[in-house]
Amino acid sequence: MANLPDNFSQSAFDARYGVGNTALDDEYDYLRGLQDAYDAIDVLEDPNDDQLSELLALEDQIADQRVTISMMEDA
């Protein structure tokens, strides 16, 4: 049996290195979807007010999603 550090957490290890961690995979997929939506609006040369509003909302959602993923990885 391997000598593991005292602060070893199986759930943190699984979240970071586990294959098939569907919860974390789903969160990353959602982040990619948000980023794709953001990029689609960001390339517009002259976005209207609604598109700019959506862009700002997506920025907030992306930031929140990164926090969620970070917390899941640290768990």
C-alpha positions as a LaTeX table, in Angstrom:
\begin{tabular}{lrrr}
\hline
Residue & $x$ (\AA) & $y$ (\AA) & $z$ (\AA) \\
\hline
Met1 & 0.00 & 0.00 & 0.00 \\
Ala2 & 1.30 & 3.44 & $-0.90$ \\
Asn3 & 2.21 & 5.92 & 1.78 \\
Leu4 & $-0.25$ & 8.77 & 1.31 \\
Pro5 & 0.10 & 12.23 & 2.80 \\
Asp6 & $-2.05$ & 13.02 & 5.85 \\
Asn7 & $-4.09$ & 15.52 & 3.85 \\
Phe8 & $-4.92$ & 13.03 & 1.09 \\
Ser9 & $-8.53$ & 13.29 & 0.00 \\
Gln10 & $-9.93$ & 10.58 & $-2.22$ \\
Ser11 & $-12.73$ & 12.84 & $-3.45$ \\
Ala12 & $-10.27$ & 15.62 & $-4.40$ \\
Phe13 & $-8.07$ & 13.08 & $-6.15$ \\
Asp14 & $-11.05$ & 11.65 & $-8.03$ \\
Ala15 & $-12.24$ & 15.13 & $-9.03$ \\
Arg16 & $-8.84$ & 16.08 & $-10.33$ \\
Tyr17 & $-7.65$ & 12.83 & $-11.90$ \\
Gly18 & $-10.64$ & 10.54 & $-12.05$ \\
Val19 & $-11.66$ & 9.16 & $-15.39$ \\
Gly20 & $-15.35$ & 9.44 & $-16.04$ \\
Asn21 & $-16.06$ & 12.00 & $-13.35$ \\
Thr22 & $-19.33$ & 12.96 & $-14.95$ \\
Ala23 & $-20.24$ & 15.78 & $-12.56$ \\
Leu24 & $-16.98$ & 17.62 & $-13.20$ \\
Asp25 & $-17.08$ & 16.76 & $-16.90$ \\
Asp26 & $-20.59$ & 18.22 & $-17.09$ \\
Glu27 & $-19.40$ & 21.43 & $-15.45$ \\
Tyr28 & $-16.53$ & 21.74 & $-17.93$ \\
Asp29 & $-18.94$ & 21.08 & $-20.81$ \\
Tyr30 & $-21.25$ & 23.82 & $-19.53$ \\
Leu31 & $-18.27$ & 26.21 & $-19.28$ \\
Arg32 & $-17.28$ & 25.41 & $-22.88$ \\
Gly33 & $-20.85$ & 26.12 & $-23.99$ \\
Leu34 & $-20.84$ & 29.47 & $-22.20$ \\
Gln35 & $-17.48$ & 30.32 & $-23.75$ \\
Asp36 & $-18.73$ & 29.38 & $-27.23$ \\
Ala37 & $-21.78$ & 31.62 & $-26.79$ \\
Tyr38 & $-19.53$ & 34.45 & $-25.58$ \\
Asp39 & $-17.17$ & 34.03 & $-28.52$ \\
Ala40 & $-20.06$ & 34.07 & $-31.01$ \\
Ile41 & $-21.14$ & 37.49 & $-29.77$ \\
Asp42 & $-17.62$ & 38.82 & $-29.17$ \\
Val43 & $-16.67$ & 38.52 & $-32.86$ \\
Leu44 & $-19.50$ & 40.80 & $-33.98$ \\
Glu45 & $-18.19$ & 44.11 & $-35.29$ \\
Asp46 & $-21.12$ & 46.22 & $-34.16$ \\
Pro47 & $-23.17$ & 44.39 & $-31.51$ \\
Asn48 & $-26.50$ & 45.91 & $-30.51$ \\
Asp49 & $-27.49$ & 46.72 & $-26.93$ \\
Asp50 & $-29.15$ & 43.35 & $-26.36$ \\
Gln51 & $-26.05$ & 41.54 & $-27.56$ \\
Leu52 & $-23.81$ & 43.65 & $-25.34$ \\
Ser53 & $-26.10$ & 42.87 & $-22.40$ \\
Glu54 & $-25.89$ & 39.20 & $-23.19$ \\
Leu55 & $-22.10$ & 39.46 & $-23.42$ \\
Leu56 & $-21.90$ & 40.96 & $-19.93$ \\
Ala57 & $-24.26$ & 38.31 & $-18.56$ \\
Leu58 & $-22.13$ & 35.58 & $-20.12$ \\
Glu59 & $-19.00$ & 37.06 & $-18.55$ \\
Asp60 & $-20.65$ & 36.79 & $-15.13$ \\
Gln61 & $-21.83$ & 33.23 & $-15.80$ \\
Ile62 & $-18.36$ & 32.20 & $-16.98$ \\
Ala63 & $-16.76$ & 33.66 & $-13.85$ \\
Asp64 & $-19.31$ & 31.88 & $-11.63$ \\
Gln65 & $-18.78$ & 28.62 & $-13.48$ \\
Arg66 & $-15.01$ & 28.83 & $-13.01$ \\
Val67 & $-15.57$ & 29.28 & $-9.26$ \\
Thr68 & $-17.88$ & 26.25 & $-9.22$ \\
Ile69 & $-15.32$ & 24.10 & $-11.03$ \\
Ser70 & $-12.54$ & 25.28 & $-8.74$ \\
Met71 & $-14.59$ & 24.40 & $-5.67$ \\
Met72 & $-15.37$ & 20.96 & $-7.08$ \\
Glu73 & $-11.71$ & 20.31 & $-7.83$ \\
Asp74 & $-10.70$ & 21.40 & $-4.33$ \\
Ala75 & $-13.32$ & 19.28 & $-2.60$ \\
\hline
\end{tabular}
